[in-house]
Short mmCIF file of C-alpha atoms in Angstrom, two decimals:
data_model
loop_
_atom_site.label_atom_id
_atom_site.label_comp_id
_atom_site.label_asym_id
_atom_site.label_seq_id
_atom_site.Cartn_x
_atom_site.Cartn_y
_atom_site.Cartn_z
CA MET A 1 -33.58 -4.84 14.95
CA THR A 2 -35.26 -4.98 11.53
CA GLU A 3 -37.74 -7.82 11.22
CA SER A 4 -37.21 -9.73 8.01
CA ALA A 5 -38.54 -13.03 6.75
CA LEU A 6 -35.95 -13.32 4.00
CA ASP A 7 -33.80 -16.43 3.95
CA ARG A 8 -30.19 -15.79 2.98
CA ARG A 9 -30.05 -18.70 0.53
CA VAL A 10 -33.19 -17.48 -1.22
CA VAL A 11 -31.61 -14.03 -1.38
CA ILE A 12 -28.35 -15.23 -2.91
CA ARG A 13 -30.14 -17.41 -5.48
CA LYS A 14 -32.21 -14.43 -6.54
CA LEU A 15 -29.21 -12.09 -6.79
CA LEU A 16 -27.10 -14.54 -8.81
CA ALA A 17 -29.89 -16.05 -10.93
CA ASP A 18 -29.12 -13.95 -14.01
CA ARG A 19 -25.55 -12.99 -13.21
CA GLY A 20 -24.26 -13.37 -16.75
CA GLU A 21 -20.59 -12.43 -16.76
CA MET A 22 -20.77 -10.57 -13.47
CA LEU A 23 -17.65 -10.94 -11.31
CA VAL A 24 -18.39 -11.97 -7.71
CA VAL A 25 -16.29 -11.50 -4.57
CA SER A 26 -17.64 -13.13 -1.41
CA GLY A 27 -16.69 -12.18 2.13
CA LEU A 28 -15.36 -14.68 4.62
CA GLY A 29 -17.77 -16.98 6.41
CA GLY A 30 -21.45 -17.31 5.66
CA THR A 31 -21.53 -15.31 2.45
CA THR A 32 -18.83 -17.49 0.91
CA TRP A 33 -20.96 -20.57 1.71
CA ASP A 34 -23.99 -18.69 0.32
CA VAL A 35 -22.31 -17.91 -3.00
CA ALA A 36 -21.02 -21.50 -3.22
CA SER A 37 -24.55 -22.79 -2.61
CA VAL A 38 -25.60 -21.35 -5.98
CA GLY A 39 -22.78 -23.24 -7.68
CA ASP A 40 -19.05 -22.88 -8.07
CA ASP A 41 -18.01 -20.49 -10.85
CA PRO A 42 -14.54 -19.49 -12.06
CA LEU A 43 -15.65 -15.85 -11.95
CA ASN A 44 -16.18 -16.14 -8.18
CA PHE A 45 -13.40 -15.12 -5.83
CA TYR A 46 -14.10 -16.51 -2.38
CA VAL A 47 -12.37 -14.69 0.46
CA TRP A 48 -11.72 -17.03 3.39
CA GLY A 49 -9.74 -14.58 5.51
CA GLY A 50 -8.66 -10.97 5.85
CA MET A 51 -11.86 -9.91 7.54
CA GLY A 52 -12.93 -6.43 6.42
CA GLY A 53 -11.36 -6.65 2.99
CA ALA A 54 -14.14 -7.91 0.71
CA ALA A 55 -15.53 -4.53 -0.38
CA SER A 56 -12.01 -3.19 -0.96
CA MET A 57 -11.15 -6.19 -3.08
CA GLY A 58 -14.27 -5.54 -5.13
CA LEU A 59 -13.15 -1.94 -5.57
CA GLY A 60 -9.74 -2.90 -6.96
CA LEU A 61 -11.38 -5.41 -9.29
CA ALA A 62 -14.03 -2.93 -10.45
CA LEU A 63 -11.40 -0.30 -11.21
CA ALA A 64 -9.35 -2.82 -13.18
CA GLN A 65 -12.37 -4.10 -15.13
CA PRO A 66 -14.61 -1.07 -15.72
CA ASP A 67 -16.67 -2.87 -18.37
CA ARG A 68 -17.63 -5.77 -16.08
CA ARG A 69 -20.19 -5.65 -13.31
CA VAL A 70 -18.61 -6.55 -9.97
CA LEU A 71 -20.70 -7.78 -7.03
CA VAL A 72 -19.33 -8.03 -3.52
CA VAL A 73 -21.48 -10.20 -1.24
CA THR A 74 -20.42 -10.05 2.36
CA GLY A 75 -21.71 -10.23 5.91
CA ASP A 76 -22.57 -7.50 8.38
CA GLY A 77 -19.67 -8.35 10.70
CA GLU A 78 -17.22 -8.38 7.80
CA MET A 79 -18.54 -5.07 6.47
CA LEU A 80 -18.35 -3.44 9.90
CA MET A 81 -14.67 -4.36 10.18
CA GLY A 82 -13.94 -2.58 6.90
CA ILE A 83 -16.52 0.17 7.21
CA GLY A 84 -14.05 2.85 6.11
CA SER A 85 -13.87 1.15 2.72
CA LEU A 86 -17.33 2.57 1.97
CA ALA A 87 -15.74 6.03 2.05
CA THR A 88 -12.96 4.82 -0.24
CA ILE A 89 -15.52 3.34 -2.66
CA ALA A 90 -17.58 6.54 -2.60
CA LEU A 91 -14.54 8.58 -3.65
CA LYS A 92 -13.82 6.38 -6.67
CA ALA A 93 -17.53 5.84 -7.39
CA PRO A 94 -17.13 2.95 -9.86
CA ALA A 95 -20.36 2.60 -11.85
CA ASN A 96 -19.79 -1.15 -12.17
CA LEU A 97 -19.54 -1.98 -8.44
CA ALA A 98 -22.26 -3.22 -6.09
CA VAL A 99 -21.71 -4.17 -2.46
CA VAL A 100 -24.46 -6.27 -0.94
CA VAL A 101 -24.39 -7.13 2.75
CA ILE A 102 -26.31 -10.21 3.86
CA ASP A 103 -27.23 -8.87 7.28
CA ASN A 104 -28.33 -11.43 9.87
CA GLU A 105 -27.16 -9.13 12.66
CA ARG A 106 -24.90 -11.92 13.90
CA TYR A 107 -21.32 -13.17 13.81
CA GLY A 108 -22.45 -16.45 12.31
CA GLU A 109 -19.16 -18.35 12.35
CA THR A 110 -18.33 -17.72 15.98
CA GLY A 111 -21.52 -18.60 17.81
CA MET A 112 -24.13 -16.18 16.51
CA GLN A 113 -23.15 -13.28 18.74
CA GLU A 114 -24.97 -10.07 17.89
CA THR A 115 -23.21 -7.55 15.68
CA HIS A 116 -23.70 -3.81 15.93
CA THR A 117 -26.48 -3.96 13.36
CA ALA A 118 -28.60 -5.88 15.88
CA HIS A 119 -28.55 -2.70 17.95
CA GLY A 120 -29.57 -0.27 15.27
CA VAL A 121 -26.32 0.51 13.48
CA ASP A 122 -27.47 1.33 9.97
CA LEU A 123 -25.09 0.11 7.26
CA ALA A 124 -27.03 1.75 4.43
CA GLY A 125 -26.88 4.94 6.47
CA PHE A 126 -23.09 4.62 6.57
CA ALA A 127 -23.04 4.18 2.80
CA THR A 128 -25.30 7.19 2.26
CA ALA A 129 -23.22 9.31 4.58
CA ALA A 130 -20.08 8.25 2.74
CA GLY A 131 -21.61 9.49 -0.49
CA ILE A 132 -22.63 6.27 -2.22
CA PRO A 133 -25.59 7.47 -4.29
CA THR A 134 -27.72 4.32 -4.11
CA ALA A 135 -27.88 2.77 -0.65
CA LEU A 136 -30.75 0.46 0.18
CA THR A 137 -32.01 -1.56 3.11
CA VAL A 138 -33.96 -4.57 1.85
CA SER A 139 -36.21 -6.58 4.14
CA ASP A 140 -38.92 -8.09 1.93
CA SER A 141 -39.28 -9.89 -1.37
CA ALA A 142 -40.40 -6.78 -3.26
CA GLY A 143 -37.23 -5.04 -2.17
CA LEU A 144 -35.23 -8.09 -3.16
CA ASP A 145 -36.79 -8.07 -6.65
CA ASP A 146 -35.91 -4.40 -6.96
CA LEU A 147 -32.32 -5.03 -5.88
CA ALA A 148 -31.93 -7.91 -8.34
CA ALA A 149 -33.18 -5.65 -11.14
CA LYS A 150 -30.73 -2.95 -10.12
CA LEU A 151 -27.85 -5.45 -10.25
CA GLY A 152 -28.93 -6.50 -13.74
CA ASP A 153 -28.78 -2.92 -14.99
CA LEU A 154 -26.13 -1.65 -12.66
CA LYS A 155 -25.64 2.07 -12.25
CA GLY A 156 -23.26 2.02 -9.34
CA PRO A 157 -21.75 2.38 -7.03
CA LEU A 158 -24.60 0.63 -5.26
CA PHE A 159 -24.77 -0.48 -1.66
CA ALA A 160 -27.50 -2.65 -0.18
CA THR A 161 -27.93 -4.36 3.14
CA VAL A 162 -30.37 -7.24 2.97
CA LYS A 163 -31.88 -8.16 6.31
CA VAL A 164 -32.22 -11.92 6.65
CA THR A 165 -33.34 -14.44 9.26
CA ASN A 166 -30.93 -16.34 11.49
CA ASN A 167 -31.25 -19.46 9.36
CA GLN A 168 -27.71 -20.13 8.13
CA GLY A 169 -28.43 -22.95 5.69
CA PRO A 170 -26.20 -25.95 5.11
CA MET A 171 -22.48 -25.22 4.94
CA ILE A 172 -21.34 -25.53 1.34
CA LEU A 173 -17.61 -25.14 0.89
CA PRO A 174 -16.06 -23.85 -2.32
CA PRO A 175 -12.36 -24.44 -3.08
CA ARG A 176 -10.26 -22.92 -0.31
CA ASP A 177 -6.86 -22.81 -1.99
CA ALA A 178 -6.79 -19.10 -2.70
CA ALA A 179 -3.92 -19.29 -5.18
CA TYR A 180 -5.89 -21.82 -7.22
CA VAL A 181 -9.07 -19.76 -7.09
CA LYS A 182 -7.10 -16.63 -7.99
CA ASN A 183 -5.44 -18.21 -11.02
CA ARG A 184 -8.68 -19.85 -12.14
CA PHE A 185 -10.41 -16.45 -11.91
CA ARG A 186 -7.66 -14.69 -13.89
CA VAL A 187 -7.66 -17.33 -16.62
CA ALA A 188 -11.46 -17.16 -16.93
CA LEU A 189 -11.40 -13.37 -17.06
CA LEU A 190 -8.14 -12.56 -18.81
CA GLY A 191 -7.34 -15.68 -20.81
CA GLU A 192 -4.87 -18.53 -20.58
CA GLN A 193 -1.83 -16.26 -20.64
CA ALA A 194 -2.83 -14.84 -17.25
CA ALA A 195 -1.73 -18.10 -15.67
CA MET A 196 1.79 -17.40 -16.86
CA ARG A 197 2.12 -14.30 -14.72
CA MET B 1 29.24 21.48 -1.02
CA THR B 2 31.46 18.61 -2.07
CA LYS B 3 31.23 17.07 -5.50
CA SER B 4 29.41 14.00 -4.18
CA ASP B 5 26.89 16.17 -2.31
CA GLU B 6 26.17 18.01 -5.54
CA ASP B 7 25.60 14.72 -7.33
CA THR B 8 23.22 13.61 -4.62
CA ALA B 9 21.32 16.89 -4.67
CA ALA B 10 20.85 16.56 -8.41
CA ILE B 11 19.06 13.21 -8.11
CA ASP B 12 15.29 13.63 -8.24
CA TRP B 13 14.46 10.37 -6.51
CA PRO B 14 10.67 10.80 -6.40
CA ALA B 15 10.80 11.23 -10.19
CA ASP B 16 12.94 8.09 -10.37
CA ILE B 17 10.28 6.13 -8.47
CA TYR B 18 7.55 7.50 -10.68
CA GLY B 19 9.52 6.48 -13.76
CA VAL B 20 9.90 2.90 -12.48
CA LEU B 21 6.18 2.64 -11.63
CA SER B 22 5.26 3.96 -15.05
CA ASP B 23 7.70 1.66 -16.86
CA MET B 24 6.41 -1.31 -14.87
CA ALA B 25 2.83 -0.54 -15.95
CA VAL B 26 1.53 0.18 -12.46
CA ARG B 27 -2.09 1.24 -12.88
CA GLN B 28 -3.55 1.54 -9.37
CA VAL B 29 -1.81 3.73 -6.81
CA CYS B 30 -3.21 3.05 -3.34
CA TYR B 31 -2.07 5.44 -0.68
CA VAL B 32 -2.35 6.88 2.76
CA PRO B 33 -0.29 10.03 2.32
CA ASP B 34 3.05 10.78 3.87
CA ALA B 35 5.11 13.92 3.43
CA GLY B 36 7.87 11.75 1.98
CA HIS B 37 5.56 10.65 -0.84
CA LYS B 38 4.19 14.12 -1.59
CA ARG B 39 5.94 14.67 -4.92
CA LEU B 40 5.54 11.09 -6.07
CA LEU B 41 1.81 11.29 -5.39
CA GLU B 42 1.60 14.48 -7.45
CA MET B 43 3.40 12.85 -10.36
CA CYS B 44 1.21 9.77 -10.25
CA ARG B 45 -1.92 11.90 -10.05
CA ALA B 46 -0.85 13.81 -13.17
CA ASP B 47 -0.55 10.52 -15.09
CA ASN B 48 -3.85 9.57 -16.72
CA ALA B 49 -2.74 5.95 -16.92
CA MET B 50 -2.69 5.72 -13.12
CA THR B 51 -5.76 5.53 -10.92
CA MET B 52 -5.29 7.06 -7.48
CA VAL B 53 -7.02 5.23 -4.62
CA SER B 54 -7.03 7.23 -1.40
CA LEU B 55 -7.57 4.82 1.51
CA THR B 56 -8.93 5.39 4.99
CA THR B 57 -6.42 2.84 6.32
CA GLU B 58 -3.55 0.92 4.76
CA GLU B 59 -5.32 -2.37 5.46
CA GLU B 60 -7.74 -1.60 2.63
CA GLY B 61 -4.84 -1.42 0.22
CA MET B 62 -3.92 -5.11 0.50
CA ALA B 63 -7.44 -6.04 -0.61
CA VAL B 64 -7.68 -3.35 -3.31
CA LEU B 65 -4.37 -4.50 -4.79
CA GLY B 66 -5.51 -8.12 -4.67
CA GLY B 67 -8.67 -7.14 -6.53
CA ALA B 68 -6.64 -5.15 -9.05
CA TRP B 69 -4.48 -8.22 -9.72
CA LEU B 70 -7.57 -10.40 -10.14
CA GLY B 71 -8.68 -7.89 -12.77
CA GLY B 72 -5.35 -7.88 -14.57
CA GLN B 73 -3.82 -4.67 -13.23
CA ARG B 74 -0.68 -3.97 -11.25
CA GLY B 75 -0.79 -1.63 -8.31
CA VAL B 76 1.42 -0.13 -5.65
CA MET B 77 0.91 0.82 -2.02
CA LEU B 78 2.40 4.15 -0.89
CA MET B 79 2.46 4.55 2.87
CA GLN B 80 4.51 5.47 5.91
CA SER B 81 5.97 3.06 8.41
CA SER B 82 3.22 3.46 11.01
CA GLY B 83 0.79 2.17 8.40
CA VAL B 84 2.64 -1.13 8.25
CA GLY B 85 1.13 -2.00 11.60
CA ASN B 86 -2.33 -1.36 10.22
CA CYS B 87 -2.13 -4.02 7.55
CA ILE B 88 -0.48 -7.03 9.17
CA ASN B 89 -3.46 -9.39 9.06
CA ALA B 90 -4.33 -8.30 5.54
CA ILE B 91 -0.77 -9.06 4.36
CA ALA B 92 -1.03 -12.52 5.91
CA SER B 93 -4.64 -13.38 5.21
CA ILE B 94 -5.14 -11.81 1.80
CA THR B 95 -1.81 -11.10 0.11
CA ARG B 96 0.07 -14.16 1.25
CA ALA B 97 -2.87 -16.53 1.54
CA ALA B 98 -3.61 -15.98 -2.15
CA SER B 99 0.00 -15.36 -3.25
CA PHE B 100 -0.88 -11.95 -4.63
CA PRO B 101 2.06 -9.80 -5.72
CA LEU B 102 2.62 -6.81 -3.45
CA LEU B 103 4.79 -3.73 -3.86
CA MET B 104 4.77 -1.41 -0.86
CA LEU B 105 6.89 1.74 -0.81
CA VAL B 106 7.22 2.68 2.84
CA THR B 107 8.58 6.03 3.95
CA MET B 108 10.26 5.60 7.31
CA ARG B 109 9.56 7.53 10.47
CA GLY B 110 11.03 7.07 13.91
CA GLU B 111 14.61 6.51 12.93
CA TRP B 112 16.92 9.27 11.57
CA GLY B 113 16.72 12.28 13.85
CA GLU B 114 13.07 11.70 14.68
CA PHE B 115 11.48 14.43 16.78
CA ASN B 116 8.28 12.62 17.73
CA PRO B 117 8.72 9.78 20.24
CA TRP B 118 5.33 8.31 19.27
CA GLN B 119 6.79 7.35 15.89
CA ILE B 120 9.74 5.41 17.23
CA PRO B 121 8.24 2.06 18.32
CA MET B 122 6.48 1.32 15.02
CA GLY B 123 9.40 2.68 13.02
CA ARG B 124 11.76 0.31 14.81
CA ALA B 125 9.34 -2.58 14.46
CA THR B 126 8.66 -2.05 10.77
CA PRO B 127 11.53 -4.11 9.23
CA PRO B 128 11.22 -7.17 11.49
CA VAL B 129 7.42 -7.15 11.32
CA LEU B 130 7.49 -7.11 7.53
CA GLU B 131 10.08 -9.89 7.55
CA THR B 132 7.90 -11.91 9.88
CA MET B 133 4.96 -11.46 7.53
CA GLY B 134 7.03 -13.03 4.77
CA CYS B 135 7.79 -9.88 2.82
CA THR B 136 11.10 -9.28 1.11
CA VAL B 137 12.34 -6.08 2.73
CA MET B 138 14.60 -3.76 0.72
CA ARG B 139 15.87 -0.38 1.69
CA ALA B 140 17.21 2.85 0.19
CA ASP B 141 18.85 5.56 2.29
CA ARG B 142 20.65 7.49 -0.46
CA PRO B 143 19.06 9.20 -3.46
CA ALA B 144 21.37 7.33 -5.83
CA ASP B 145 20.03 3.98 -4.60
CA VAL B 146 16.32 4.66 -4.90
CA LYS B 147 15.73 3.94 -8.55
CA GLU B 148 17.49 0.59 -8.73
CA THR B 149 16.08 -0.55 -5.40
CA VAL B 150 12.49 0.23 -6.40
CA LEU B 151 13.05 -1.38 -9.79
CA ALA B 152 14.47 -4.52 -8.20
CA GLY B 153 11.53 -4.61 -5.78
CA ALA B 154 8.99 -4.11 -8.55
CA ARG B 155 10.50 -6.98 -10.53
CA LEU B 156 10.37 -9.24 -7.51
CA ALA B 157 6.75 -8.30 -6.95
CA PHE B 158 5.37 -8.41 -10.47
CA ASP B 159 7.64 -10.87 -12.23
CA ALA B 160 8.19 -13.29 -9.35
CA GLY B 161 4.87 -12.64 -7.59
CA ALA B 162 6.49 -11.86 -4.25
CA PRO B 163 5.33 -9.59 -1.44
CA VAL B 164 7.90 -6.79 -1.30
CA ALA B 165 8.38 -3.73 0.89
CA VAL B 166 10.88 -1.07 -0.13
CA LEU B 167 11.73 1.10 2.84
CA LEU B 168 12.69 4.69 2.04
CA GLY B 169 14.85 5.77 4.93
CA GLN B 170 14.14 8.85 6.97
CA ARG B 171 17.66 10.03 6.17
CA LEU B 172 16.63 10.10 2.50
CA ILE B 173 13.38 11.92 3.09
CA GLY B 174 14.59 14.39 5.66
CA THR B 175 13.48 14.73 9.24
CA LYS B 176 10.15 16.42 9.74
CA ALA B 177 10.63 19.66 11.66
CA PHE B 178 7.96 20.64 14.15
CA LYS B 179 8.04 24.24 15.21
CA GLU B 180 5.76 26.05 17.61
CA GLU B 181 4.04 29.02 16.08
#
């Protein structure tokens, strides 16, 4: 629906280039491979299942860690399945939370079937209507630069949907043992004693 | 009123639950409201140490609570039995896949003197469905049992890292009365 020349792997490299101590939650499928393509990091939590839950997981994390920036990177299909979570996020309005949808208008893991966004469903419009104060649709490199700057100096909650091409990029798999990734994340964030819980 | 009825009436079980949640350092209270949780929700809301997270569907709660745990906080899910059906995949694919702790306090509908037939199928399915999802299912039907049952469930969840559902029976809560105006 929206023409974009942005490549998802270029987008994710830009958004994570200066992440610092930002905490990252990736949604199942393509966005988990995207985040992994920038490099594995103990402050990444890769969601491999529970479609629709990525933004909500970011919310719980952002509320627990109000002094840390939290970035959720997920796909359009995953976001659509949990679209009500935008209303939940708007109510809590955590200043440290950003939700970025990498929107290729496709279910990329199941054969590239069109999602609702291919037919004009406006995810940023959903976010705005829910009451998220900053809700952007990004479809060019200037917009991407602006979004990256906003993540660096985050005044959330922020929502952005980044329109990308259909190019999926090579599949790069991060660890898929969720208990391991969870404990690694907690130790990196909370210290060694977190592994004892 | 018999002596034992008086004893039962004197037990403020929602306050007992609140006390356990507070003692167990629960910081995020996710909920889809139910009349049976009304007073507990009010007590949690009045506690500045607890963050209330009103959900559009119970499914969100499994992910919020996983995120809370990643960030070092304990949370609880307050819901009614029909909401159990809304979060089955999330229990499996988030909570259990990552071995997140889970404490759900589920007020039961569709069992004790239920008026609304639409509540009965999910109410009846709630215990076996939770068992199938790998949750430890505990239950309190009398006010005197609530505190220790919730405490035991909270310990299982937060100390042993288990997924736990404590069912609060409809007999405990009282049957909702529908009256035509």
